[in-house]
Structures are given as structure tokens and as C-alpha cells.
């Protein structure tokens, strides 16, 4: 059986399962569409939350970024994990106690202002649309390889599948679909990792294999990897980071951005009680840890396997002939995500760091005229089984897993956007008298429109999947997270302060991002090149990148909100009492529309 046929079986089978679940769990009311009826078991909700959380960025792109940057890119791992703990401890149970359908609804009621609710809707839509670009990009990458189509065609296929099960099922269909998707993605991620860890280290547990001895060389795996990348002009894989300020701000931006993500927060409204929200958070952390503990090992082993493929006799020996390149390179070349340019016309593939000044002399002595192989970071996890020559069924499995990761989060994000438009914008402001049937129709239409917009933007992403997602986290960090924290823990912040803070944080962050990545991420519209020398404080060697600015935006939000609140009247007494009651999460009922 051909690899294409195997891929079709795995991918087609998983899609059939998702659509069948959506039909079975079709939402018949707004409560089922928004919060799955409010009766989801905590363990199942934890699994669905993990699938919602572990997006294409986690499954496809995070390990690729760590593989490319080593320790420097471990910030993605630290920020996302720490952020989930922050969300579980500081926000989830209190928001569940409040008992509303959506994050903007909480902000609107807590800050007793329709305008605050509308600003929160705008923040949510901007963050979620940016985030969903990364998911659609990841889905396009996976589809393009495993269904052997162009990346844009793959993206359109992904959009159609999401449309079928998300628009029909709403949160109810998405929840049970995500449980199935978690099972698929975690099996798909760990089984290839176990095979590769056994191949390289003899240890069946990838997290332990990362710190084990490399079987072929007899030296520790990470030491071997450091040696190989150093011989090709790259920085040591385990090297420290010089710009500590940017690293800290980036990690913080990911953490507080995580805690402000509406599509994850809304999951805690789907359980019956506050205690169930806490248990859901705990179970989700267990399920997330299974993948996140494996990711650093997958990244390191992928990087070593890639370089060993190009330089089978070692980095100081001749590279392989292009004509003799393995099938996996040929397969990925068809997607356009691997590109070869024979700059010195010797027929061999030179892969090295041609940006390194210290390595230029060595490259010249070897007759190299520049790096000749461009590898998109997003493909490394998906290509790993092929690089390691694993069985065809493993490749089919990881294809299904990558798609499950991308589609599960995309569905959650699209639901958050749909809820914000139909429930907070249309029912909350434009037409409060709309019937439940009309609101459900509006929710489905707005989700369909969001899918179309996300698909178009996914064809022109501002970066790799994980980088695009990091921008979304920065926007959520600067706008939504501070409003939620102040709404729960401060009785003094009023409606004027909250609105001013959200707008200040959002505008500052979006402006900074657009200066370097282009207006609405349109290529060629940026004012400055996205390099450290041009960043804020870049001339001092401590530049703050657009990916890290969310933490600065959050500080601006807090400062402006408290300053404006201090200069204006106190919130009404009943709002202060409401804040007091929310901090003691007992006695919460079901999520309600009130």
C-alpha cells in the first residue's frame, strides 16, 4: 500500500469520526452552542481543554522552533506552560463563579458598561483572529504534505472540515470532538518520539532520552548536537541567551497572554460547578504535560537527524549529492516548504549558517557560496518519522495528529469569535430582543464568516505558526488579561479605567507589532526591518521584539487603568460587593445568559 493511501486512511478516518461526533452532538440551543449545556465531566473537559490548548503551534511548530533555536526558543515551552498554571489558579474558578457565557460579558457586567463589553469584543476578535491564522497555517502545512496538494489548497480543505463540525455542533460538538482529537494527537506525537528516542539513544522514554547517551557516538545526545551545529557555524544548541530582557518579557508575554485567551477560558464555563472547573484545570495540565515533556526531546532529535541526513559522514565531511537526496526531501520539496539552491554548482547540499561572520572563512575554504537548503521550521515534527525511516503507518498517524491539533484549536477560537459577535455584539448591543433561534443562526453565520477570513489570512501569515500564535498571545496579554485580573481582584478599578487601560494596551501593542510586521501583517507595509538593532532599546543590546511587547502592553494597561480609576469616581457599591463575592468561589450555578 502506498504512503498516500495510508495517509488517506488515517486522515479520512479521523475526519469521519469528528464529523460523526458533531452530528451526534449537534447544538439545539444557545446554551449548548456556547457552553455545551454546562454539564461536561471534568476529566473529559480537561482532555478537551488540552486539545483546545495544544494547537498547531504546540504540535507542529513549537518543536520546530526549539530545534532551530535550541535553548533560546525554550521560552515558548516555559511561557505556555506557566501561563496555563496562571490561568488555572488566578482566573478559571473566579470566572466560573461569575457564571456568564463569554469573557466580554464578564467585562461588560463587572465594569457596568456596554462600551467596556464592546472594547473587550474588539480585543477578543483581534487576538483570536491572529491566533487562528497560526492554526490555519499549520493545517495547510500538514494537508499540503500528507494529501500531496499545494499549501493553499490544503488550507481550504482544513477550513471546510472545521466548518462542517464547528458550525453544526458549537461548543457541544467541539467539546466531544476535541476529546477524540486529543487521543489522536497525543498518540501521534508520542509514538514517533518513542521510536526515534530508541533509535538514537536506546531509551524508550523521550524526555529521558534527551539526557541519555547518543548510541552512535558514545557521547551525551546534547553534547553531540552542540558539536554538530558548531561545526556548521551555528550557535551551540544549549547556548545561553545574551538578551535576557527580551527573553523574560517574551516568556511573561506568553504566560499572561495564555491566561487571557478567551477560547480556553470559555471551557471552564462548560462544567457544572466551580470545583469541577478546578479539577478540569488540573486534568488539563496532566494531559498537556504528556506532550510538553516530550517536545524538547523531539526537537533535539529532529535537528540531529536532519543534519545527519545532509552530512552522513559528519559535518566536516562532504554533504550528500542532491541527486541522491532521500525521498522525504523530495516529498517536502513538492510542498514548497523545503527549497534547494545550488549556489556553488557542485551538486551537493550545503546546509550551514551563512550569516555567521566567524564561519565565513571556513565556508570559503570548503568552496561554499551560501546556505543551499531552506527548511521551514513548521515541517520538522511532521517530517521526523520520514527522516528517521519509520514505518508508513507512523507517518499516517502523525498526519492525523498534526491535523487534529490544528483543527481542535481553530474550532475553539472560531467559537470564541462567533460568541463575541452573536452574543456580545448582536444580542448585547445591537438587538437585545433577538430570539434564541435568531441568536443561534447569527452565531453560525458569524463563525462561517470568521472561517473565511481566517483562511484568507492563513494564506499570507506573518510568520511560522508558533510565531503568529505568539503575536496573538501578546495582544491578549496587553488587552484582556489585565482587565480580567483587575475585574476579579480590584474593587477600585471602574468602567472608565478599564476601557482606557484596554485601549491603551491594545493600541500600543498592535502599533508596535505593525511597525515591524506590516499593517494587518500585509507584506511590505512595515516601517522598520524586524531586527534587534531596530527594536525598542535595540541600540543598547536589549531590544524588545514585537513578539515580546505584549508584556509591556499589559504594564501600560494596568498603569493607565489604575491612574484613570484613581482620578474618577469609585465603582457603585453593588459592583464592589460583586467583586467581593466572586473572590469566594462557592455556590456558583450554571453559566447563564443574564
PDB file of C-alpha atoms in Angstrom, residues 194-310:
ATOM      1  CA  UNK A 194       9.475   6.743  21.283  1.00  0.00           C
ATOM      2  CA  UNK A 195      10.736   5.150  18.043  1.00  0.00           C
ATOM      3  CA  UNK A 196      13.236   7.953  17.401  1.00  0.00           C
ATOM      4  CA  UNK A 197      14.446   8.017  21.009  1.00  0.00           C
ATOM      5  CA  UNK A 198      15.089   4.268  20.795  1.00  0.00           C
ATOM      6  CA  UNK A 199      16.981   4.715  17.522  1.00  0.00           C
ATOM      7  CA  UNK A 200      19.249   7.480  18.790  1.00  0.00           C
ATOM      8  CA  UNK A 201      19.701   6.653  22.485  1.00  0.00           C
ATOM      9  CA  UNK A 202      18.205   3.222  23.183  1.00  0.00           C
ATOM     10  CA  UNK A 203      15.900   4.858  25.763  1.00  0.00           C
ATOM     11  CA  UNK A 204      12.155   4.387  25.095  1.00  0.00           C
ATOM     12  CA  UNK A 205      11.193   7.493  27.120  1.00  0.00           C
ATOM     13  CA  UNK A 206      11.954  10.606  25.017  1.00  0.00           C
ATOM     14  CA  UNK A 207      12.277  13.046  27.971  1.00  0.00           C
ATOM     15  CA  UNK A 208      14.940  10.756  29.454  1.00  0.00           C
ATOM     16  CA  UNK A 209      16.444  10.018  26.046  1.00  0.00           C
ATOM     17  CA  UNK A 210      17.189  13.741  25.671  1.00  0.00           C
ATOM     18  CA  UNK A 211      19.694  13.443  28.528  1.00  0.00           C
ATOM     19  CA  UNK A 212      20.959   9.991  27.577  1.00  0.00           C
ATOM     20  CA  UNK A 213      23.991   8.863  25.610  1.00  0.00           C
ATOM     21  CA  UNK A 214      23.919   9.123  21.820  1.00  0.00           C
ATOM     22  CA  UNK A 215      24.354   5.478  20.821  1.00  0.00           C
ATOM     23  CA  UNK A 216      26.349   6.043  17.601  1.00  0.00           C
ATOM     24  CA  UNK A 217      28.933   8.440  19.092  1.00  0.00           C
ATOM     25  CA  UNK A 218      29.032   7.362  22.731  1.00  0.00           C
ATOM     26  CA  UNK A 219      28.675  10.943  23.986  1.00  0.00           C
ATOM     27  CA  UNK A 220      25.632  12.638  25.577  1.00  0.00           C
ATOM     28  CA  UNK A 221      22.992  13.476  22.964  1.00  0.00           C
ATOM     29  CA  UNK A 222      23.011  17.231  23.648  1.00  0.00           C
ATOM     30  CA  UNK A 223      26.806  17.343  23.617  1.00  0.00           C
ATOM     31  CA  UNK A 224      26.806  15.577  20.245  1.00  0.00           C
ATOM     32  CA  UNK A 225      24.227  18.044  18.902  1.00  0.00           C
ATOM     33  CA  UNK A 226      26.279  21.017  20.154  1.00  0.00           C
ATOM     34  CA  UNK A 227      29.317  19.653  18.356  1.00  0.00           C
ATOM     35  CA  UNK A 228      27.488  19.120  15.054  1.00  0.00           C
ATOM     36  CA  UNK A 229      25.817  22.560  14.932  1.00  0.00           C
ATOM     37  CA  UNK A 230      29.055  24.300  15.988  1.00  0.00           C
ATOM     38  CA  UNK A 231      30.918  22.645  13.105  1.00  0.00           C
ATOM     39  CA  UNK A 232      28.364  24.189  10.718  1.00  0.00           C
ATOM     40  CA  UNK A 233      28.656  27.735  12.061  1.00  0.00           C
ATOM     41  CA  UNK A 234      25.552  27.704  14.256  1.00  0.00           C
ATOM     42  CA  UNK A 235      25.415  28.779  17.904  1.00  0.00           C
ATOM     43  CA  UNK A 236      25.615  25.886  20.352  1.00  0.00           C
ATOM     44  CA  UNK A 237      22.213  24.280  20.783  1.00  0.00           C
ATOM     45  CA  UNK A 238      22.438  24.636  24.583  1.00  0.00           C
ATOM     46  CA  UNK A 239      23.981  28.153  24.494  1.00  0.00           C
ATOM     47  CA  UNK A 240      22.637  30.827  26.835  1.00  0.00           C
ATOM     48  CA  UNK A 241      20.771  33.900  25.575  1.00  0.00           C
ATOM     49  CA  UNK A 242      22.505  37.284  25.558  1.00  0.00           C
ATOM     50  CA  UNK A 243      19.333  39.429  25.536  1.00  0.00           C
ATOM     51  CA  UNK A 244      17.867  38.360  28.868  1.00  0.00           C
ATOM     52  CA  UNK A 245      15.398  41.279  28.968  1.00  0.00           C
ATOM     53  CA  UNK A 246      13.723  40.177  25.746  1.00  0.00           C
ATOM     54  CA  UNK A 247      13.679  36.555  26.891  1.00  0.00           C
ATOM     55  CA  UNK A 248      11.999  37.453  30.201  1.00  0.00           C
ATOM     56  CA  UNK A 249       9.469  39.757  28.534  1.00  0.00           C
ATOM     57  CA  UNK A 250       8.684  37.175  25.859  1.00  0.00           C
ATOM     58  CA  UNK A 251       8.126  34.434  28.454  1.00  0.00           C
ATOM     59  CA  UNK A 252       5.966  36.800  30.519  1.00  0.00           C
ATOM     60  CA  UNK A 253       4.021  37.839  27.422  1.00  0.00           C
ATOM     61  CA  UNK A 254       3.254  34.209  26.617  1.00  0.00           C
ATOM     62  CA  UNK A 255       2.275  33.490  30.237  1.00  0.00           C
ATOM     63  CA  UNK A 256      -0.187  36.320  30.734  1.00  0.00           C
ATOM     64  CA  UNK A 257      -1.372  36.030  27.133  1.00  0.00           C
ATOM     65  CA  UNK A 258      -2.213  32.412  27.846  1.00  0.00           C
ATOM     66  CA  UNK A 259      -4.239  33.414  30.873  1.00  0.00           C
ATOM     67  CA  UNK A 260      -6.165  35.903  28.749  1.00  0.00           C
ATOM     68  CA  UNK A 261      -7.092  33.593  25.893  1.00  0.00           C
ATOM     69  CA  UNK A 262     -10.895  33.570  25.596  1.00  0.00           C
ATOM     70  CA  UNK A 263     -11.194  30.222  23.811  1.00  0.00           C
ATOM     71  CA  UNK A 264      -9.517  28.465  26.772  1.00  0.00           C
ATOM     72  CA  UNK A 265     -11.314  30.473  29.463  1.00  0.00           C
ATOM     73  CA  UNK A 266     -14.712  29.655  27.969  1.00  0.00           C
ATOM     74  CA  UNK A 267     -14.021  25.944  28.501  1.00  0.00           C
ATOM     75  CA  UNK A 268     -14.368  26.405  32.244  1.00  0.00           C
ATOM     76  CA  UNK A 269     -17.972  27.526  31.780  1.00  0.00           C
ATOM     77  CA  UNK A 270     -18.867  24.066  30.424  1.00  0.00           C
ATOM     78  CA  UNK A 271     -18.645  22.225  33.774  1.00  0.00           C
ATOM     79  CA  UNK A 272     -21.422  22.109  36.420  1.00  0.00           C
ATOM     80  CA  UNK A 273     -19.575  23.557  39.468  1.00  0.00           C
ATOM     81  CA  UNK A 274     -16.614  25.717  40.498  1.00  0.00           C
ATOM     82  CA  UNK A 275     -14.856  22.669  41.982  1.00  0.00           C
ATOM     83  CA  UNK A 276     -15.243  20.976  38.596  1.00  0.00           C
ATOM     84  CA  UNK A 277     -13.507  23.963  36.986  1.00  0.00           C
ATOM     85  CA  UNK A 278     -10.526  23.428  39.312  1.00  0.00           C
ATOM     86  CA  UNK A 279     -10.452  19.690  38.581  1.00  0.00           C
ATOM     87  CA  UNK A 280     -10.730  20.382  34.848  1.00  0.00           C
ATOM     88  CA  UNK A 281      -7.712  22.669  35.081  1.00  0.00           C
ATOM     89  CA  UNK A 282      -5.726  20.007  36.937  1.00  0.00           C
ATOM     90  CA  UNK A 283      -6.586  17.241  34.481  1.00  0.00           C
ATOM     91  CA  UNK A 284      -5.817  19.503  31.534  1.00  0.00           C
ATOM     92  CA  UNK A 285      -2.348  20.185  32.967  1.00  0.00           C
ATOM     93  CA  UNK A 286      -1.703  16.439  33.212  1.00  0.00           C
ATOM     94  CA  UNK A 287      -2.780  15.890  29.606  1.00  0.00           C
ATOM     95  CA  UNK A 288      -0.752  18.887  28.392  1.00  0.00           C
ATOM     96  CA  UNK A 289       2.353  17.692  30.256  1.00  0.00           C
ATOM     97  CA  UNK A 290       2.372  14.430  28.290  1.00  0.00           C
ATOM     98  CA  UNK A 291       3.164  16.385  25.119  1.00  0.00           C
ATOM     99  CA  UNK A 292       5.161  19.260  26.587  1.00  0.00           C
ATOM    100  CA  UNK A 293       7.628  16.963  28.363  1.00  0.00           C
ATOM    101  CA  UNK A 294       8.208  15.176  25.061  1.00  0.00           C
ATOM    102  CA  UNK A 295       8.595  18.254  22.834  1.00  0.00           C
ATOM    103  CA  UNK A 296      12.211  19.208  23.772  1.00  0.00           C
ATOM    104  CA  UNK A 297      13.370  15.659  23.003  1.00  0.00           C
ATOM    105  CA  UNK A 298      11.507  15.633  19.670  1.00  0.00           C
ATOM    106  CA  UNK A 299      13.103  18.982  18.772  1.00  0.00           C
ATOM    107  CA  UNK A 300      16.666  17.943  19.599  1.00  0.00           C
ATOM    108  CA  UNK A 301      16.397  14.596  17.860  1.00  0.00           C
ATOM    109  CA  UNK A 302      14.802  16.153  14.779  1.00  0.00           C
ATOM    110  CA  UNK A 303      17.666  18.652  14.448  1.00  0.00           C
ATOM    111  CA  UNK A 304      20.293  15.923  14.821  1.00  0.00           C
ATOM    112  CA  UNK A 305      18.519  13.619  12.360  1.00  0.00           C
ATOM    113  CA  UNK A 306      18.231  16.430   9.803  1.00  0.00           C
ATOM    114  CA  UNK A 307      21.934  17.314   9.955  1.00  0.00           C
ATOM    115  CA  UNK A 308      22.971  13.654   9.924  1.00  0.00           C
ATOM    116  CA  UNK A 309      20.867  13.195   6.787  1.00  0.00           C
ATOM    117  CA  UNK A 310      22.686  16.027   4.988  1.00  0.00           C
TER     118      UNK A 310
END
